[in-house]
Tab-separated table of C-alpha atoms in Angstrom:
chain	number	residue	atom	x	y	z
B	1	UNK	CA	146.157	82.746	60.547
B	2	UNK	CA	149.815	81.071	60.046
B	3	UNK	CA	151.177	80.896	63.556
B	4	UNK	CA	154.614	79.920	64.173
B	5	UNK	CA	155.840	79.381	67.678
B	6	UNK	CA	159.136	78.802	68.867
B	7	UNK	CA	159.466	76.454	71.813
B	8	UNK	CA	162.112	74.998	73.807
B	9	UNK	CA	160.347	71.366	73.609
B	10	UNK	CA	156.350	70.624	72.914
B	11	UNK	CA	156.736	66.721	73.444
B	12	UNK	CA	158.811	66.654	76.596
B	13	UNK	CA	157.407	68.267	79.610
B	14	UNK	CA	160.348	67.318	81.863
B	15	UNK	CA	161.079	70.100	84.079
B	16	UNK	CA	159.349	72.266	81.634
B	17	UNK	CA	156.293	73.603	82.628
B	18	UNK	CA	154.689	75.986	79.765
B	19	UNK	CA	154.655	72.621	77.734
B	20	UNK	CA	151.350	72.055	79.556
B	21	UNK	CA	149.835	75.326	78.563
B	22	UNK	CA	151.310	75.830	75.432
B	23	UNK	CA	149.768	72.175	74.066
B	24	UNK	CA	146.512	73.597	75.482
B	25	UNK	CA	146.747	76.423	73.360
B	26	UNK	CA	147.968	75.298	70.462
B	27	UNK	CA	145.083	72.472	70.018
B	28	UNK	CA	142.640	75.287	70.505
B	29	UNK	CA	144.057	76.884	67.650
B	30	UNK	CA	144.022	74.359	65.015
B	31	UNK	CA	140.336	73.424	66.580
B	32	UNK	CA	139.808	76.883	65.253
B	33	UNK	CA	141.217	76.735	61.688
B	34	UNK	CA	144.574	78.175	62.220
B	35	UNK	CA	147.661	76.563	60.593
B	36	UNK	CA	150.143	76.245	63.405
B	37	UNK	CA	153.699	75.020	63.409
B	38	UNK	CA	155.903	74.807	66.241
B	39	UNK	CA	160.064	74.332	66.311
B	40	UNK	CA	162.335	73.604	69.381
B	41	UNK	CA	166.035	73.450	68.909
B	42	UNK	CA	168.078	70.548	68.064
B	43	UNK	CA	168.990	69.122	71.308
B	44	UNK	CA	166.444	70.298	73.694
B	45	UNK	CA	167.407	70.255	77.449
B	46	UNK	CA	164.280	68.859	78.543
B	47	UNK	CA	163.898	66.314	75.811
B	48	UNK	CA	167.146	65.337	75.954
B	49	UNK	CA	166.515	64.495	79.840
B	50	UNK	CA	163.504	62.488	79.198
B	51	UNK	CA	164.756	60.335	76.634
B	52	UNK	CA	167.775	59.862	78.887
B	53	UNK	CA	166.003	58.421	81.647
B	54	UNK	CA	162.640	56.895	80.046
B	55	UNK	CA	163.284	56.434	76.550
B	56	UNK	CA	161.350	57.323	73.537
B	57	UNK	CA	157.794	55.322	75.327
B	58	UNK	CA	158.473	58.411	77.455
B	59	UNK	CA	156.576	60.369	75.243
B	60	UNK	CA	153.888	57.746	74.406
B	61	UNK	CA	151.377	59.780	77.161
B	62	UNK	CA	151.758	62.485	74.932
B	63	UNK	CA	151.448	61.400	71.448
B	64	UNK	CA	148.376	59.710	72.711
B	65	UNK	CA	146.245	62.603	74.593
B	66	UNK	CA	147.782	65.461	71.659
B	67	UNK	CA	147.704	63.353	68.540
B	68	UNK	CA	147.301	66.707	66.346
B	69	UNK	CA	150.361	68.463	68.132
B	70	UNK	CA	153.483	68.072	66.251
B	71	UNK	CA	156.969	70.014	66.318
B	72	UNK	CA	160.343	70.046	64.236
B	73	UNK	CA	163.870	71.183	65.140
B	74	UNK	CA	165.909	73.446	64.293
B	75	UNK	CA	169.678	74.062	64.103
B	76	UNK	CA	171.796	76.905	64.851
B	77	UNK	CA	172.541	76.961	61.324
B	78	UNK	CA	169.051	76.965	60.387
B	79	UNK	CA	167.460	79.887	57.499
B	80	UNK	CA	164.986	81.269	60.204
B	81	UNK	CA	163.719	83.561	57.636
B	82	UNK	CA	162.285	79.981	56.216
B	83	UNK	CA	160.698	79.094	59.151
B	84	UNK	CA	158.662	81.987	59.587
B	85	UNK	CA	157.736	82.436	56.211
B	86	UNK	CA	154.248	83.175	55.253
B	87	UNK	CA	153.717	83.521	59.489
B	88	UNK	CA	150.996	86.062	60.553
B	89	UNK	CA	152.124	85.612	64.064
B	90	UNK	CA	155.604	84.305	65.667
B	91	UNK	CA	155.732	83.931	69.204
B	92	UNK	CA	159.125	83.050	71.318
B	93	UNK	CA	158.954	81.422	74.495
B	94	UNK	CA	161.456	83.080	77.013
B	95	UNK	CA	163.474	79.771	77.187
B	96	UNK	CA	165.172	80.364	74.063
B	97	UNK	CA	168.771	80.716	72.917
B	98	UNK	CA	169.373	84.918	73.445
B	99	UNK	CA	170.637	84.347	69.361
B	100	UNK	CA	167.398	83.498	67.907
B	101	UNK	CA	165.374	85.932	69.803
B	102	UNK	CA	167.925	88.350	67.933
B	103	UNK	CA	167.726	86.775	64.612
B	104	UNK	CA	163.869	86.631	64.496
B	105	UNK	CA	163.568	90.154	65.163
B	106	UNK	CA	166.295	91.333	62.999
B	107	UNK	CA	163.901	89.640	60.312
B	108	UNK	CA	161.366	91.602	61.627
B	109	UNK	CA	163.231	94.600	61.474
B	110	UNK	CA	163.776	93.824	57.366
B	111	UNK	CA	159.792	94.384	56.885
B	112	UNK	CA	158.732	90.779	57.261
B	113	UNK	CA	154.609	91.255	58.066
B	114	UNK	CA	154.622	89.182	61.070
B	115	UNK	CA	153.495	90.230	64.674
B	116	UNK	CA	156.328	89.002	66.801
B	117	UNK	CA	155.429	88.725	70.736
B	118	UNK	CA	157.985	87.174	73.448
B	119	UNK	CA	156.442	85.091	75.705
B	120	UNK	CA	157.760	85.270	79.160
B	121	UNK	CA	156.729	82.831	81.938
B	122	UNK	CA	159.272	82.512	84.741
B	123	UNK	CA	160.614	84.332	87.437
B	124	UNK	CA	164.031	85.133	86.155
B	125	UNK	CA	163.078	88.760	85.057
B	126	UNK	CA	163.432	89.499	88.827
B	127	UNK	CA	166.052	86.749	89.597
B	128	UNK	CA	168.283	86.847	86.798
B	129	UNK	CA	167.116	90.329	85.632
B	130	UNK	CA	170.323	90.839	83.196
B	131	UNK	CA	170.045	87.866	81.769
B	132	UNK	CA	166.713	88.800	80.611
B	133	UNK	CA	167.629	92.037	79.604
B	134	UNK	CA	170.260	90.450	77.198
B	135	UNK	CA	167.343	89.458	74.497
B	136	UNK	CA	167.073	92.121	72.094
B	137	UNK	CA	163.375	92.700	71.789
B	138	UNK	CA	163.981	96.089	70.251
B	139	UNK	CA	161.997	95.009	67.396
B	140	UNK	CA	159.662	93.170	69.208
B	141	UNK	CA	155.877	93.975	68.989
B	142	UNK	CA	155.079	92.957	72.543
B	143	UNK	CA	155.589	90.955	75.559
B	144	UNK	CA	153.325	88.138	76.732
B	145	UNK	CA	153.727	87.864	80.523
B	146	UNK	CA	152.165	85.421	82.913
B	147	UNK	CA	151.247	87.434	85.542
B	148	UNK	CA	150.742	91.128	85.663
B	149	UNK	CA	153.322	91.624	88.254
B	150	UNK	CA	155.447	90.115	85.477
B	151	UNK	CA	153.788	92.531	83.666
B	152	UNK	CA	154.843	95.783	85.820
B	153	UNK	CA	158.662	94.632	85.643
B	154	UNK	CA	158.446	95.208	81.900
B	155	UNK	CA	156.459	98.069	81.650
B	156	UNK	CA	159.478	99.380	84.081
B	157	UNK	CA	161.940	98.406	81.486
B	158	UNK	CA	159.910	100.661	78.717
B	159	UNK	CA	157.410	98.528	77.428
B	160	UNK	CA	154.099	100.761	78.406
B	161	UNK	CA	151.260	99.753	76.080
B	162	UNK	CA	152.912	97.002	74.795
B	163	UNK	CA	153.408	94.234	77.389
B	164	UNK	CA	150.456	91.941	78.168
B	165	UNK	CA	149.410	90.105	81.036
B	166	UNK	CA	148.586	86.290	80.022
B	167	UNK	CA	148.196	83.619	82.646
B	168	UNK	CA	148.251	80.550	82.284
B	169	UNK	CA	145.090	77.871	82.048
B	170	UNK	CA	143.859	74.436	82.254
B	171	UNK	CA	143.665	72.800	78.805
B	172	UNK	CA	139.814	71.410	79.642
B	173	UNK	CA	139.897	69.103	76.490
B	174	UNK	CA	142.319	66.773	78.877
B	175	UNK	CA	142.243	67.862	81.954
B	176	UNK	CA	138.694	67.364	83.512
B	177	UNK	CA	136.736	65.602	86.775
B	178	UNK	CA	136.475	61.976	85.913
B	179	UNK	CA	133.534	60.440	83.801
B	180	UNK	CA	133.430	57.602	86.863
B	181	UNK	CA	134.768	58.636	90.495
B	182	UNK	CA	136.864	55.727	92.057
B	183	UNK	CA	138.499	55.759	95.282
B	184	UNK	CA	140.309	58.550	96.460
B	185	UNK	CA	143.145	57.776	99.308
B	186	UNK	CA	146.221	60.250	100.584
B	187	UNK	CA	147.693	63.208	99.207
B	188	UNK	CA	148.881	63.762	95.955
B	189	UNK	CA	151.636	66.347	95.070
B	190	UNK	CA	153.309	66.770	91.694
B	191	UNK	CA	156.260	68.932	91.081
B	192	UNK	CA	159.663	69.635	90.858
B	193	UNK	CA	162.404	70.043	93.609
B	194	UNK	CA	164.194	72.363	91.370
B	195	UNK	CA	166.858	74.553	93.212
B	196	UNK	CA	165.800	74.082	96.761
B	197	UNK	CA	163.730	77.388	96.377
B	198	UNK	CA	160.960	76.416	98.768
B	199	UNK	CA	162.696	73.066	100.931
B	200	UNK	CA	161.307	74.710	103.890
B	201	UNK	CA	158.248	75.563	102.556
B	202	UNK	CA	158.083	72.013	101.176
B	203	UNK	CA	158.713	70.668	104.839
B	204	UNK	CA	156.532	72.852	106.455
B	205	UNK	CA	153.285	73.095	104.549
B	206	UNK	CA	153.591	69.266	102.797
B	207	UNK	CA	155.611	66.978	104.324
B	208	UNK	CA	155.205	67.320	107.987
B	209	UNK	CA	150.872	68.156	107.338
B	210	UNK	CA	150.754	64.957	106.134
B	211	UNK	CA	152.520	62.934	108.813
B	212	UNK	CA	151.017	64.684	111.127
B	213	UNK	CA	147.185	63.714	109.744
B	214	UNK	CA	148.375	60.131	108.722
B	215	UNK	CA	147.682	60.463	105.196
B	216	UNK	CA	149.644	58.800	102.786
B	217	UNK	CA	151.321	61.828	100.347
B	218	UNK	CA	152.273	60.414	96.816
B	219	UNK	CA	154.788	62.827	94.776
B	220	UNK	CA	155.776	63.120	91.510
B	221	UNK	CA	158.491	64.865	89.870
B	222	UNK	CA	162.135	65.802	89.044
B	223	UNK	CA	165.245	67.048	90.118
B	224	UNK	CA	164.916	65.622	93.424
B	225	UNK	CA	168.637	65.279	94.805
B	226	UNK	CA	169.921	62.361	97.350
B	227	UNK	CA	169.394	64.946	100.258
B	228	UNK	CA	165.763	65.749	99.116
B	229	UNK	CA	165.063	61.900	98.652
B	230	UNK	CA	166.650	60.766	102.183
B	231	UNK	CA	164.075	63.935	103.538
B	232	UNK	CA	161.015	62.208	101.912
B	233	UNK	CA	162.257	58.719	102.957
B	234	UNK	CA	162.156	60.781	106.678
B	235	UNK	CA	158.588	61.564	106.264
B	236	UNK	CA	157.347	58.386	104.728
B	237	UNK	CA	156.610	59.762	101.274
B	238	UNK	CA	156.068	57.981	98.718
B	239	UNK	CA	158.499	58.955	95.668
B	240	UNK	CA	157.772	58.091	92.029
B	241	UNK	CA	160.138	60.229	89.691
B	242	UNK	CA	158.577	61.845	87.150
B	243	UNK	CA	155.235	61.355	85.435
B	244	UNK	CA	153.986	62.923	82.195
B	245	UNK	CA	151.898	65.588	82.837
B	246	UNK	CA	148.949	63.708	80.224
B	247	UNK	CA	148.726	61.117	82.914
B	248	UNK	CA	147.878	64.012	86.032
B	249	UNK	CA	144.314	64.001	85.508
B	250	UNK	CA	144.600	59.884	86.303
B	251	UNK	CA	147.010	60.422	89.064
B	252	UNK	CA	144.517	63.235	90.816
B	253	UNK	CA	141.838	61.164	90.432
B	254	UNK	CA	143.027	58.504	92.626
B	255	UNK	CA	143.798	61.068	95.895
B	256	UNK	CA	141.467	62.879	98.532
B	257	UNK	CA	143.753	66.318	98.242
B	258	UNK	CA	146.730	67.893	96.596
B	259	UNK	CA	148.758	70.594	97.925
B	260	UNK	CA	149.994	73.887	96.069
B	261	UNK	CA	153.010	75.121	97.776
B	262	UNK	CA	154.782	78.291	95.737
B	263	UNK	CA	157.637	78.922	94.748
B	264	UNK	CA	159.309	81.350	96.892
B	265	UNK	CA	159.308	84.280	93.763
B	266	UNK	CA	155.769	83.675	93.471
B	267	UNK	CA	154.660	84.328	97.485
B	268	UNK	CA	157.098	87.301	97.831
B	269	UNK	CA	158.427	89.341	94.492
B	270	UNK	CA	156.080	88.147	91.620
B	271	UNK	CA	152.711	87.457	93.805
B	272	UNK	CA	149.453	86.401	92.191
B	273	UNK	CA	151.357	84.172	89.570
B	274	UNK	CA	149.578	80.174	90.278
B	275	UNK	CA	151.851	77.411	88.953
B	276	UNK	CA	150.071	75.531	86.087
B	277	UNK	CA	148.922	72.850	88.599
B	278	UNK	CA	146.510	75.039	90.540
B	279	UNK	CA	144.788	75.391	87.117
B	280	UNK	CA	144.933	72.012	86.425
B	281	UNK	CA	144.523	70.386	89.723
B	282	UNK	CA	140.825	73.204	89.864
B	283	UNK	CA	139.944	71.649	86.659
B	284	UNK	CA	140.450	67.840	87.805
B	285	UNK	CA	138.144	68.210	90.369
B	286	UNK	CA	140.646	67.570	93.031
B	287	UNK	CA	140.318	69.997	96.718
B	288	UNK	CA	143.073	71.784	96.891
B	289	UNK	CA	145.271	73.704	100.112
B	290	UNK	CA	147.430	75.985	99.276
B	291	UNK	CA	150.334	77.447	101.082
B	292	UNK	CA	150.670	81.382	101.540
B	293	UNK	CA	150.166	82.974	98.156
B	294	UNK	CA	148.287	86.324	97.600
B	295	UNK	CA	146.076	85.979	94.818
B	296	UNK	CA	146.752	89.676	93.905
B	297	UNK	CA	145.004	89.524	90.927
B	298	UNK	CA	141.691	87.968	91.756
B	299	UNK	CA	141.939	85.221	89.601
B	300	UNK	CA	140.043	82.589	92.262
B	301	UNK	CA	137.628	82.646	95.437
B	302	UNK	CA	140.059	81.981	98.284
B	303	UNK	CA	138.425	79.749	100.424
B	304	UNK	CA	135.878	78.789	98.340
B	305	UNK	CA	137.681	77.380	95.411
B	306	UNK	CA	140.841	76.110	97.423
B	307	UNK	CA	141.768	76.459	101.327
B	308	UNK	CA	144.222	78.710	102.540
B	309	UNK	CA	146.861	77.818	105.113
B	310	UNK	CA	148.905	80.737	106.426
B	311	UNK	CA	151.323	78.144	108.748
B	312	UNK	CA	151.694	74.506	109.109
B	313	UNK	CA	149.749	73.944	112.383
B	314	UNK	CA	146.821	75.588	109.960
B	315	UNK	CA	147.646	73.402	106.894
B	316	UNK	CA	147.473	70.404	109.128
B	317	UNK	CA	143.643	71.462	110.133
B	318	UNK	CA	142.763	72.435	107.028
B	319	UNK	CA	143.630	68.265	105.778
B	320	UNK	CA	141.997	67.333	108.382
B	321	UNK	CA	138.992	68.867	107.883
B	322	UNK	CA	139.264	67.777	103.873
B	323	UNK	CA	139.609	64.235	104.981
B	324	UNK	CA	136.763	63.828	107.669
B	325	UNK	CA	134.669	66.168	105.419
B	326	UNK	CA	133.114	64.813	102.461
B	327	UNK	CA	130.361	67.788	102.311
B	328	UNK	CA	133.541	70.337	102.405
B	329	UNK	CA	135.635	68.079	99.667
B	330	UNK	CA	132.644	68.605	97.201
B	331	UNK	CA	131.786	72.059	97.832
B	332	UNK	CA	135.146	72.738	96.839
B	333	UNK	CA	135.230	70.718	93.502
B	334	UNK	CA	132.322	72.426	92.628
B	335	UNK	CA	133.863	75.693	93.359
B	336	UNK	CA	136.912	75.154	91.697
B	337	UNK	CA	135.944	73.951	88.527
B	338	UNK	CA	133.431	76.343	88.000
B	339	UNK	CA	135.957	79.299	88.432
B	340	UNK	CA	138.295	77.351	85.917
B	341	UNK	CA	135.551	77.063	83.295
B	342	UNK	CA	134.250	80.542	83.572
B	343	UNK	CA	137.683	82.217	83.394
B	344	UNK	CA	140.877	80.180	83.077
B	345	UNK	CA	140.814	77.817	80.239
B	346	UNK	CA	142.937	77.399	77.365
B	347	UNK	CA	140.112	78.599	75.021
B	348	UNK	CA	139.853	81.681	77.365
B	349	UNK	CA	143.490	82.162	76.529
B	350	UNK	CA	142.995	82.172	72.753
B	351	UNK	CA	140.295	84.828	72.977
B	352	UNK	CA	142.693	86.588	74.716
B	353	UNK	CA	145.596	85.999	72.196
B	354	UNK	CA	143.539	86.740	69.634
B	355	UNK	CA	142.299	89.992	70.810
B	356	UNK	CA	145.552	90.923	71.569
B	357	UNK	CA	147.170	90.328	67.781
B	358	UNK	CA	143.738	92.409	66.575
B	359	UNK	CA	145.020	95.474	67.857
B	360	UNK	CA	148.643	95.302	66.265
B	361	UNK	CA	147.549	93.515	63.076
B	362	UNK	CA	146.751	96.684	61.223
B	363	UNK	CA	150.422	97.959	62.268
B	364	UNK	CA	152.279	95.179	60.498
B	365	UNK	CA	149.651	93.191	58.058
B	366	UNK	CA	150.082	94.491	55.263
B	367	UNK	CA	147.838	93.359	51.495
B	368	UNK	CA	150.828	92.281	49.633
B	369	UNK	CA	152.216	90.400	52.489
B	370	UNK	CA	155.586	91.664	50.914
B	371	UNK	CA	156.161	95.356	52.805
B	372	UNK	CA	155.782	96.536	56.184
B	373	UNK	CA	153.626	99.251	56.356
B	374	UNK	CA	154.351	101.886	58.735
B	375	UNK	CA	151.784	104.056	60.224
């Protein structure tokens, strides 16, 4: 197949989080045989942040690990009907201008033979529900959610039959135990302070754990503000700004532990939705404890493939136990990984994908490539 997908950014992963997965995806595609081409607007938020404060050898970490992943830009004058042309599949990620999720499916509309899916992997259809009911999906031929609560808010907005649940995964190709163990010291935790969402939870469950078990805690990430930097300072954490996600499976490997604290969306409106990092962190072969989070949709072994704090006091055991445990720190690599390779890689996700566009290829593939052909 001829896939088109339309990104905010592939190369910059700076506060943008389905970069991770999408790379993942898209390298299992062309591993298959599929042509694949991916555009990002001119001007990208994220990109434009990177450069800003690392430079273009801020994107050496991923040129290197994703040397067959590649994207072009696009302007808002751009002939999108070009850019799609000859597509089987187009695919729009949610964090996209509201006027080219119109445009694309107004070609739609004019009989191009393309399955068009919107891929939607954030919160804001419960936070900023009428912003997401602005994009005109009328023409549409499904939804790609990330979680099937996700799922349930669009199937309440009319899309019965045609939404999808499709989580996220660890791309296994780079992110893997490994090949030689070196020493592991501290805590490790990588992600972004964002809106102040989850301070307290951040306090509670990270922060004040690790003081109180005198391990060192190492974080990574963006967005952090002078009040969140003078809290970290507080705590003795160690803060190092952002780090390409290519270079995460290095960073894990030098700590006993990370921590997966939720976002507050994700523990209370939108459960059983893991960040990317659980994933990736399972498939690293680093033990992980995570904050409350109901795993509503069975996608892991609580307590088997990650600890479960319900409270700090808890969290602060449940380090403890990690760091005076050895026999417990393996049993849960073990776990972990073997949960991530049965079910949640980025080849699992193709299958999926692929499955999916099976069942609504013989609605809009048509011989001639030329006409729609309606059933």
């Amino acid at each position: 197949m001829k896939i088109v997908y339309f990104t905010h950014s592939l190369s910059s992963c700076w506060n943008h989080g389905n970069a991770h997965f999408l790379r993942g995806v898209l390298r299992d595609l062309i591993a298959r045989g599929h042509e694949v081409s991916v555009w990002e607007p001119e001007g990208a938020w994220s990109l434009q942040n990177l450069v800003a404060d690392h430079g273009e050898a801020g994107l050496d970490a991923y040129r290197q690990a994703y040397p067959e992943l590649s994207s072009r830009t696009y302007t808002p004058l751009a002939q999108l009907d070009r850019l799609v042309d000859g597509a089987d599949l187009v695919i729009v990620h949610e964090w996209n201008d509201h006027h080219l999720v119109a445009r694309l499916g107004a070609i739609r509309r004019g009989g191009a033979p393309f399955t068009l899916l919107f891929h939607d992997t954030h919160h804001r259809a419960v936070s900023e529900p009428a912003s997401m009911q602005a994009y005109d999906l009328e023409d549409y031929d499904g939804v790609l959610a990330f979680g099937e609560t996700l799922s349930e808010v669009y199937r309440g907005w009319g899309w019965q039959g045609r939404v999808w649940t499709w989580h996220e995964a660890a791309d296994t190709r780079h992110f893997h135990p490994p090949a030689q163990e070196q020493e592991r010291q501290g805590l490790v935790w990588i992600g972004n302070w964002g809106d102040g969402e989850r301070t307290t939870e951040l306090e509670d469950f990270l922060f004040r754990p690790a003081q109180e078990t005198n391990l060192p805690l190492d974080i990574y990430g963006v967005r952090y503000p002078d009040e969140a930097k003078a809290t970290l300072a507080r705590y003795g954490v160690r803060y190092h700004g952002w780090a390409p996600n290519a270079r995460a499976p290095e960073i894990f490997a030098r700590h006993l532990a990370t921590v997966h604290v939720p976002r507050r969306f994700y523990s209370t409106i939108l459960p059983g939705i893991p960040t990317i990092r659980v994933f990736e962190a399972l498939a690293c072969g680093i033990p992980l404890v995570s904050a409350p989070w109901e795993d509503a949709e069975h996608l892991f072994r609580p307590g088997q493939d990650y600890l479960v704090a319900r409270n700090g006091a808890e969290m602060t055991r449940q380090l403890r136990d990690l760091q005076n445990d050895a026999g417990l720190r393996e049993h849960l690599v073990q776990s972990g990984l073997e949960t991530i390779l049965d079910r949640h890689t980025c080849a699992h996700r193709v299958d999926e994908l692929l499955d999916i566009v099976a069942t609504l290829r013989p609605q809009t593939a048509t011989p001639d490539r030329h006409q729609r052909i309606v059933a």
